[in-house]
PDB file of C-alpha atoms in Angstrom:
ATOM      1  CA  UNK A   1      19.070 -69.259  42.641  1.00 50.00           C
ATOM      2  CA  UNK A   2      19.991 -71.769  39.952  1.00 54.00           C
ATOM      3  CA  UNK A   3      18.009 -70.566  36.218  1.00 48.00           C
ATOM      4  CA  UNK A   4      16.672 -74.309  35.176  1.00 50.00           C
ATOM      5  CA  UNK A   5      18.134 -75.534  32.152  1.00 54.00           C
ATOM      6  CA  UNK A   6      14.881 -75.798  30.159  1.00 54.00           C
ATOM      7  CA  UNK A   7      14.019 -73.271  27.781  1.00 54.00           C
ATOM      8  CA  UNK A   8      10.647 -73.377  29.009  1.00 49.00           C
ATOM      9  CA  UNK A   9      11.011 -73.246  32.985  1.00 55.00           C
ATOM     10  CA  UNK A  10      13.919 -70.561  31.994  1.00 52.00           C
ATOM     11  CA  UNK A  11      11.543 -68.210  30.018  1.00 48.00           C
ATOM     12  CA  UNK A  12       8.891 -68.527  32.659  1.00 47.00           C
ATOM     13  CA  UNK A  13      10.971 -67.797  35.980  1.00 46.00           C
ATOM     14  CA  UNK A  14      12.811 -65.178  34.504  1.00 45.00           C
ATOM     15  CA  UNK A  15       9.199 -63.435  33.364  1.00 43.00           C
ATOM     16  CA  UNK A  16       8.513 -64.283  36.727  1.00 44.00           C
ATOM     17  CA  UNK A  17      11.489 -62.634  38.146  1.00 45.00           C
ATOM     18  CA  UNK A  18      11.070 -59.188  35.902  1.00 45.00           C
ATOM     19  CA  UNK A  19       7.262 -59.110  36.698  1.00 37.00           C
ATOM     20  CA  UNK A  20       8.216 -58.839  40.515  1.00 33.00           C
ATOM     21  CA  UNK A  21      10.984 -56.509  39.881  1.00 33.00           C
ATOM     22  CA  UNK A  22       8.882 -54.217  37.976  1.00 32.00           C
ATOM     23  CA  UNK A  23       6.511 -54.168  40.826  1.00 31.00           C
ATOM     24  CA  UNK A  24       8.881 -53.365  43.015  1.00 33.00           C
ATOM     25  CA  UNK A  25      10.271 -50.577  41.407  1.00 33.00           C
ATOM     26  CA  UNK A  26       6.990 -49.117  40.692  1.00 37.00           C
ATOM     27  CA  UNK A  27       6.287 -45.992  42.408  1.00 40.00           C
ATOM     28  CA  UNK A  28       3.354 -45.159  43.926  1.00 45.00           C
ATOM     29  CA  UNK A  29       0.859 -42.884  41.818  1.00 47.00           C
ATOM     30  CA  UNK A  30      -0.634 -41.396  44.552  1.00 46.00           C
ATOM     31  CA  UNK A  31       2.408 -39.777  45.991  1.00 46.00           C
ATOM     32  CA  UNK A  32       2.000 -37.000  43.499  1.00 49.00           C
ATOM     33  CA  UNK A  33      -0.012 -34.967  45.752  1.00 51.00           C
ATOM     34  CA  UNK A  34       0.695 -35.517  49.892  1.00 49.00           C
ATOM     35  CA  UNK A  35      -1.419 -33.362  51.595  1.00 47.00           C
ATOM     36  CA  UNK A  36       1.263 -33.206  54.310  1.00 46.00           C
ATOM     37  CA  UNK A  37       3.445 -31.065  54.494  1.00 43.00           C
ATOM     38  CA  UNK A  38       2.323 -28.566  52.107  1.00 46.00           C
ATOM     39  CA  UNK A  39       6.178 -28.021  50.021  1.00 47.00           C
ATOM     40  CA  UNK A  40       5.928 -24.431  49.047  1.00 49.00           C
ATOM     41  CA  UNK A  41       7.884 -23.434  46.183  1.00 48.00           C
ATOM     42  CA  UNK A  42       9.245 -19.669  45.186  1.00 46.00           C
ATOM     43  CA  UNK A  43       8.201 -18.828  42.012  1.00 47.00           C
ATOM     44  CA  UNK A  44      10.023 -16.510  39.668  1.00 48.00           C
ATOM     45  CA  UNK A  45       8.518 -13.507  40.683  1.00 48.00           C
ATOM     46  CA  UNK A  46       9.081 -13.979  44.268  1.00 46.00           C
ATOM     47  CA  UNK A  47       5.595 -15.375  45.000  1.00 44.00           C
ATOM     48  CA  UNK A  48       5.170 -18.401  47.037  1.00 44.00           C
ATOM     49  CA  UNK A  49       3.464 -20.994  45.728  1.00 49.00           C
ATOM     50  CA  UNK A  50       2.659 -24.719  46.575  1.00 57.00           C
ATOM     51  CA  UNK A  51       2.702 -27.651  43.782  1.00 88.00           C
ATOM     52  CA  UNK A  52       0.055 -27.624  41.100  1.00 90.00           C
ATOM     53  CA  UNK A  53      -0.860 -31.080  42.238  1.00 92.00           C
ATOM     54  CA  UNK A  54      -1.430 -30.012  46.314  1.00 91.00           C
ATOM     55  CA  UNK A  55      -2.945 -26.760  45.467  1.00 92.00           C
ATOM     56  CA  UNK A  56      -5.638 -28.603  43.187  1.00 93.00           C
ATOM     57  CA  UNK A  57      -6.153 -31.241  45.707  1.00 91.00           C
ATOM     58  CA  UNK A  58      -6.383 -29.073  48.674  1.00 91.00           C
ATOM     59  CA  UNK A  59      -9.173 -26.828  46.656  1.00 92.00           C
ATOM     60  CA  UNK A  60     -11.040 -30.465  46.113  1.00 92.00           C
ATOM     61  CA  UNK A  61     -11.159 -31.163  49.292  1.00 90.00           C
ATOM     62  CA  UNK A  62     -12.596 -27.367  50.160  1.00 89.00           C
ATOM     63  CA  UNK A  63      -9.568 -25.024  51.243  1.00 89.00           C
ATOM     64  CA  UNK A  64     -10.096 -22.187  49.024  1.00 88.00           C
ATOM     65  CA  UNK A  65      -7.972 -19.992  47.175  1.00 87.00           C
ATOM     66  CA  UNK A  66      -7.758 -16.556  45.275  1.00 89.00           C
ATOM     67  CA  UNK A  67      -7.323 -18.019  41.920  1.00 87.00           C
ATOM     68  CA  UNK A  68      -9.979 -19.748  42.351  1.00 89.00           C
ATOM     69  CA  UNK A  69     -11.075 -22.788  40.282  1.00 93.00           C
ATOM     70  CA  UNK A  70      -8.356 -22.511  37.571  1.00 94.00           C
ATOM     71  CA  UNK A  71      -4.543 -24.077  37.908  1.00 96.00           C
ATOM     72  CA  UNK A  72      -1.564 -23.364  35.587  1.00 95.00           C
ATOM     73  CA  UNK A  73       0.658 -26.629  34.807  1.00 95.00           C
ATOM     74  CA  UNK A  74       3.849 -25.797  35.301  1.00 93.00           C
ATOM     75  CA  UNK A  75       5.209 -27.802  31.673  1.00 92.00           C
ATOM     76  CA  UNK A  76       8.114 -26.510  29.288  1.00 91.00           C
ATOM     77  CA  UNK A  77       8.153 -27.024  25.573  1.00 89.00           C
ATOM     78  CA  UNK A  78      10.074 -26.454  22.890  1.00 89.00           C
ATOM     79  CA  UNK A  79       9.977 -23.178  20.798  1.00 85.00           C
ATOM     80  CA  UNK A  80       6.866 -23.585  18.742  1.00 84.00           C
ATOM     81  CA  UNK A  81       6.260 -27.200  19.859  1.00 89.00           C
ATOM     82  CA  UNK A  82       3.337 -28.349  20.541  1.00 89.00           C
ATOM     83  CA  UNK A  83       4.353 -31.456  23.136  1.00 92.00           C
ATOM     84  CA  UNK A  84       5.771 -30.684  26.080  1.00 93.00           C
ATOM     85  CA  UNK A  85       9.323 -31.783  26.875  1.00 92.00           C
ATOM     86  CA  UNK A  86       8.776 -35.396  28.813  1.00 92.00           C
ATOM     87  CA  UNK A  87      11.055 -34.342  31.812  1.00 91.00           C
ATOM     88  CA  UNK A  88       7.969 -31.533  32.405  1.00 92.00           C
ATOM     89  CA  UNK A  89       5.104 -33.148  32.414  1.00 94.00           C
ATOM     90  CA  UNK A  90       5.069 -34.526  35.908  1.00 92.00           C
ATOM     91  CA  UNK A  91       1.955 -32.091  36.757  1.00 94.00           C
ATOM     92  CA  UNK A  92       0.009 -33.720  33.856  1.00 95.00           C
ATOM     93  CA  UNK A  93       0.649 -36.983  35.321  1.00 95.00           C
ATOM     94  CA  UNK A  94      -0.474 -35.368  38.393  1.00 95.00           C
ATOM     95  CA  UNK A  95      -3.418 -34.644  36.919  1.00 96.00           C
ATOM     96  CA  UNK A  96      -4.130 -37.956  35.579  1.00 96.00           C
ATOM     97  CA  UNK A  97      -3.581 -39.403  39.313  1.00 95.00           C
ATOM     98  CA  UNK A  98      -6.416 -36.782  40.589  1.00 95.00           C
ATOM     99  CA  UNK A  99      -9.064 -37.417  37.877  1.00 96.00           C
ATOM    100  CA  UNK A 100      -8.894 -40.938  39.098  1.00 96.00           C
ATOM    101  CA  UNK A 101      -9.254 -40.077  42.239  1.00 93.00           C
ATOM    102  CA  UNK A 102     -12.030 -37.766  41.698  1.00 93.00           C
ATOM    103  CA  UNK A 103     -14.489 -39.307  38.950  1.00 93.00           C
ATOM    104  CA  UNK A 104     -17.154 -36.610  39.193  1.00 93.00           C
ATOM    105  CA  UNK A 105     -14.293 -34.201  38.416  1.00 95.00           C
ATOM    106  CA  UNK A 106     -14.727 -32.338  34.627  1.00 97.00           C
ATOM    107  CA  UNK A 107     -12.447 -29.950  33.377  1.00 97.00           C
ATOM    108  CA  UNK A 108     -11.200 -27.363  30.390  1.00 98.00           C
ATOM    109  CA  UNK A 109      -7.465 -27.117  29.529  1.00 98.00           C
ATOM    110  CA  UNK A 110      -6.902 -24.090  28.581  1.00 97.00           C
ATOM    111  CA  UNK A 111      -4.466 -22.982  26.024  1.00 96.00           C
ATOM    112  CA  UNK A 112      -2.442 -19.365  26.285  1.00 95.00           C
ATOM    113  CA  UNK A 113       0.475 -18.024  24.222  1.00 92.00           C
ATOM    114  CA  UNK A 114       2.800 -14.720  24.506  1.00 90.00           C
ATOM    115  CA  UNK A 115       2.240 -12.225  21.635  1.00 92.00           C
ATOM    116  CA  UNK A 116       4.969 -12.837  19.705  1.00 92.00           C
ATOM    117  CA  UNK A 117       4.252 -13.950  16.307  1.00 89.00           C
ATOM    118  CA  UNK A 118       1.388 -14.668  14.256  1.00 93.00           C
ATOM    119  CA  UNK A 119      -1.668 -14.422  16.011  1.00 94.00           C
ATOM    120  CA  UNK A 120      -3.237 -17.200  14.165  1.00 96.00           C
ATOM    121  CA  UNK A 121      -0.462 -19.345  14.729  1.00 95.00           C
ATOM    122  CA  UNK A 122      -0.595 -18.962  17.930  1.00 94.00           C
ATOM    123  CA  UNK A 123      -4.016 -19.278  18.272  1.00 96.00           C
ATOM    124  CA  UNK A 124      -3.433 -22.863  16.502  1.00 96.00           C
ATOM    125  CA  UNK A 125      -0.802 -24.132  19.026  1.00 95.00           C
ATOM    126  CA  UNK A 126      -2.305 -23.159  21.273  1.00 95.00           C
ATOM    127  CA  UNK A 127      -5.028 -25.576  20.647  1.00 97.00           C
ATOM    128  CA  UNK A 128      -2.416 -27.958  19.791  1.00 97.00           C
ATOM    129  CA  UNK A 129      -0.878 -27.924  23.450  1.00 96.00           C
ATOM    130  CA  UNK A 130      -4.258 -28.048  25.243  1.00 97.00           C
ATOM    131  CA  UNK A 131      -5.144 -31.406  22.902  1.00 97.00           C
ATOM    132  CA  UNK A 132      -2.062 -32.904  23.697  1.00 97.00           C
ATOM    133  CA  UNK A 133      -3.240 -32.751  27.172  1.00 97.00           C
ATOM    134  CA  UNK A 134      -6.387 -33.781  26.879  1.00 98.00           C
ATOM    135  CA  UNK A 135      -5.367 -36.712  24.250  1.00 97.00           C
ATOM    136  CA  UNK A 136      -2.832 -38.040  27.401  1.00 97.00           C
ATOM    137  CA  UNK A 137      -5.629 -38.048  29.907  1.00 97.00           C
ATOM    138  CA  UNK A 138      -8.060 -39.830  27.172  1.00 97.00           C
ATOM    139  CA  UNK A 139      -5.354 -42.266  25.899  1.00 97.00           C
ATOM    140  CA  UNK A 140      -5.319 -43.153  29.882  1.00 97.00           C
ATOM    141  CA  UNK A 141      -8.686 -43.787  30.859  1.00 96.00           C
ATOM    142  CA  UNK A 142     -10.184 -41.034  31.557  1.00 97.00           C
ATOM    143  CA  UNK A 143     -13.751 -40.415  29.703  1.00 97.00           C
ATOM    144  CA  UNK A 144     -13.779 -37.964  27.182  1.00 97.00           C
ATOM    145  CA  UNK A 145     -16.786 -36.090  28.131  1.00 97.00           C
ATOM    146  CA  UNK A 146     -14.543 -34.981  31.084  1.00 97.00           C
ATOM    147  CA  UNK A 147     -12.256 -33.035  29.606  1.00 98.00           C
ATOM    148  CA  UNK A 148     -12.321 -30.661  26.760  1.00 98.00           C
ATOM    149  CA  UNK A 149      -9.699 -28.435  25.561  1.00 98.00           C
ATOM    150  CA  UNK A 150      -9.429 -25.062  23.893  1.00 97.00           C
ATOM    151  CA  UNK A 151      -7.179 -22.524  23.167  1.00 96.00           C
ATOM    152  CA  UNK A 152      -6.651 -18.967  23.416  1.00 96.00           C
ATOM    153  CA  UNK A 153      -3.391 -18.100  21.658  1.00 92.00           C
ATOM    154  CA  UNK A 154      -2.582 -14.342  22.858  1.00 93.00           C
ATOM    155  CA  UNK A 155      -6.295 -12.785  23.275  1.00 94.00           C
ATOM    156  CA  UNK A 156      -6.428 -13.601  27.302  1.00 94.00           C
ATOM    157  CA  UNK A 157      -2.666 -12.383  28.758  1.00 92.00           C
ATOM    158  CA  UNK A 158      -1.860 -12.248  32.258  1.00 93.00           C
ATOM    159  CA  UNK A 159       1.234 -10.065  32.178  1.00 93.00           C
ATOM    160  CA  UNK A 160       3.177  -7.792  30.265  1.00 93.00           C
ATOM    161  CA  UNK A 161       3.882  -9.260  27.021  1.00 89.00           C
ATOM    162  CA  UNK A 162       6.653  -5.728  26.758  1.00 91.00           C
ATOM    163  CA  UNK A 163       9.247  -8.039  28.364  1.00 94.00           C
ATOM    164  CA  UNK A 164      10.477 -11.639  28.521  1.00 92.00           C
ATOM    165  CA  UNK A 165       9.001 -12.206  32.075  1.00 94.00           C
ATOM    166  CA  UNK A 166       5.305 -11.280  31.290  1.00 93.00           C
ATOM    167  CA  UNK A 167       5.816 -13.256  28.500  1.00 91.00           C
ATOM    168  CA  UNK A 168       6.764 -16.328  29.995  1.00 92.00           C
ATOM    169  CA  UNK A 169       3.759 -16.044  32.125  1.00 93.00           C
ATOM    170  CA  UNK A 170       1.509 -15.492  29.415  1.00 92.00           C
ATOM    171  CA  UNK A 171       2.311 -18.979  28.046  1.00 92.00           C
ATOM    172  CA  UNK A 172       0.719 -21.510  30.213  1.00 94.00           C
ATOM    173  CA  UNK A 173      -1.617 -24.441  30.403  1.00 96.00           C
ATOM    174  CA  UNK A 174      -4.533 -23.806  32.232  1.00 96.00           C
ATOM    175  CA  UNK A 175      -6.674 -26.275  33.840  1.00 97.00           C
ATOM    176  CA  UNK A 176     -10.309 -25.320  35.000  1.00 96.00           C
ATOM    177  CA  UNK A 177     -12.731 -27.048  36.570  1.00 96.00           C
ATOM    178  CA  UNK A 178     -16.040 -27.170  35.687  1.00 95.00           C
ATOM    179  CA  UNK A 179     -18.513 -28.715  37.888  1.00 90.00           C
ATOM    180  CA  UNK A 180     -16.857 -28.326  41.198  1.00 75.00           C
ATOM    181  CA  UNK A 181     -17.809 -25.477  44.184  1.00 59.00           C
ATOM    182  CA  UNK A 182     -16.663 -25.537  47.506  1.00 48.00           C
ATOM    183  CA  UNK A 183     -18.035 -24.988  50.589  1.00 36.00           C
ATOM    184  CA  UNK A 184     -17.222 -22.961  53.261  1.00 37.00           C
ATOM    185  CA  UNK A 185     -18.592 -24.597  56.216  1.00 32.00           C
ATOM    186  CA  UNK A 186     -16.471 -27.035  58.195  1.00 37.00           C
ATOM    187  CA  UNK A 187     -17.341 -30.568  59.211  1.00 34.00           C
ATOM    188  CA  UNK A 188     -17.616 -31.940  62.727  1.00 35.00           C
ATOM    189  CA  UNK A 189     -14.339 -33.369  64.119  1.00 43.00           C
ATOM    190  CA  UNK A 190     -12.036 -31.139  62.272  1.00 43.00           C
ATOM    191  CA  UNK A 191     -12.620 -33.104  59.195  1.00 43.00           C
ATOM    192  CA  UNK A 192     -11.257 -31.114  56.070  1.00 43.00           C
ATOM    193  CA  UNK A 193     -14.020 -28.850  54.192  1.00 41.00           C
ATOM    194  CA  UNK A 194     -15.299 -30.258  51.387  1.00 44.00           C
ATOM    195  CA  UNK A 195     -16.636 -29.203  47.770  1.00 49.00           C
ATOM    196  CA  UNK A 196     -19.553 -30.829  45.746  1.00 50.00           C
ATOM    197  CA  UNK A 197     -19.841 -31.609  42.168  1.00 51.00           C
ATOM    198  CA  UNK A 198     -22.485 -29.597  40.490  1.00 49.00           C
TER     199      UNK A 198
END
């Protein structure tokens, strides 16, 4: 294809040509979560467990589990940073995708540190990491009476903080849902079960 010789007509096809390319290359949001197959994933400690993003769905759409209605994002930061590292943050995007998809969905991000350090400062980032989160879903679209955020520095540990393992479980990002219950009653036609916002 010949590029005119116009400045105009130039300008034009060749924002033309990049506005197609771009949607091209565009991947598809909702191919953050596939409800089929369900990957499962070994985690550190041996456990199996499937993608934050299919395990949230699947509760959504009423397969329950024993954690119940709260989800760790699996994110990495930087010692003492607040923002996570931007090659880890595909299950916040994942989350984005989902809150979309499910507008009656509110949550709480939940903020958790290891004990090492100051308590207080740890308390504060904390905070900081769980409004980062919630500031990327709000700077996104998603309405801010939806989401709040809080954190917990070290006062709510799920392992050992004694060694480097419990402690690396102790600092997470948790999201819970607020207004969401499942049901346990399948629907005709071996339809998936389904929840209900409260």
């Amino acid at each position: 294809m010949a590029i005119p010789h116009c400045p105009l007509r130039r300008a034009l096809l060749l924002l033309a040509m990049g506005v197609v390319s771009a949607l091209v290359a565009c991947h598809d949001p909702h191919k953050k979560y596939a409800l089929t197959p369900l990957v499962e994933e070994r985690g550190s400690g041996g456990e199996v467990a499937a993608p934050f993003a299919e395990q949230l769905v699947r509760y959504l759409r009423g397969v329950p589990r024993a954690q119940g209605n709260e989800f760790i994002l699996q994110v990495r930061y930087a010692p003492g940073g607040f923002a996570p590292l931007m090659d880890s943050i595909g299950d916040i995007e994942a989350l984005l995708v989902i809150m979309r998809d499910f507008p009656a969905l509110r949550i709480a991000i939940e903020g958790h540190t290891d004990s090492e350090g100051d308590p207080e400062k740890n308390l504060k980032l904390s905070q900081w990491r769980a409004d980062w989160v919630r500031h990327f879903l709000l700077e996104r679209g998603i309405a801010e009476e939806r989401v709040q955020a809080e954190g917990f520095g070290d006062s709510r540990p799920i392992a050992d903080n004694s060694t480097p393992e419990g402690q690396a479980k102790n600092r997470r990002l948790v999201v819970r849902l607020l207004n969401f219950a499942t049901q346990s009653t399948a629907l005709p036609d071996g339809e998936n079960r389904r929840g209900s916002f409260d």
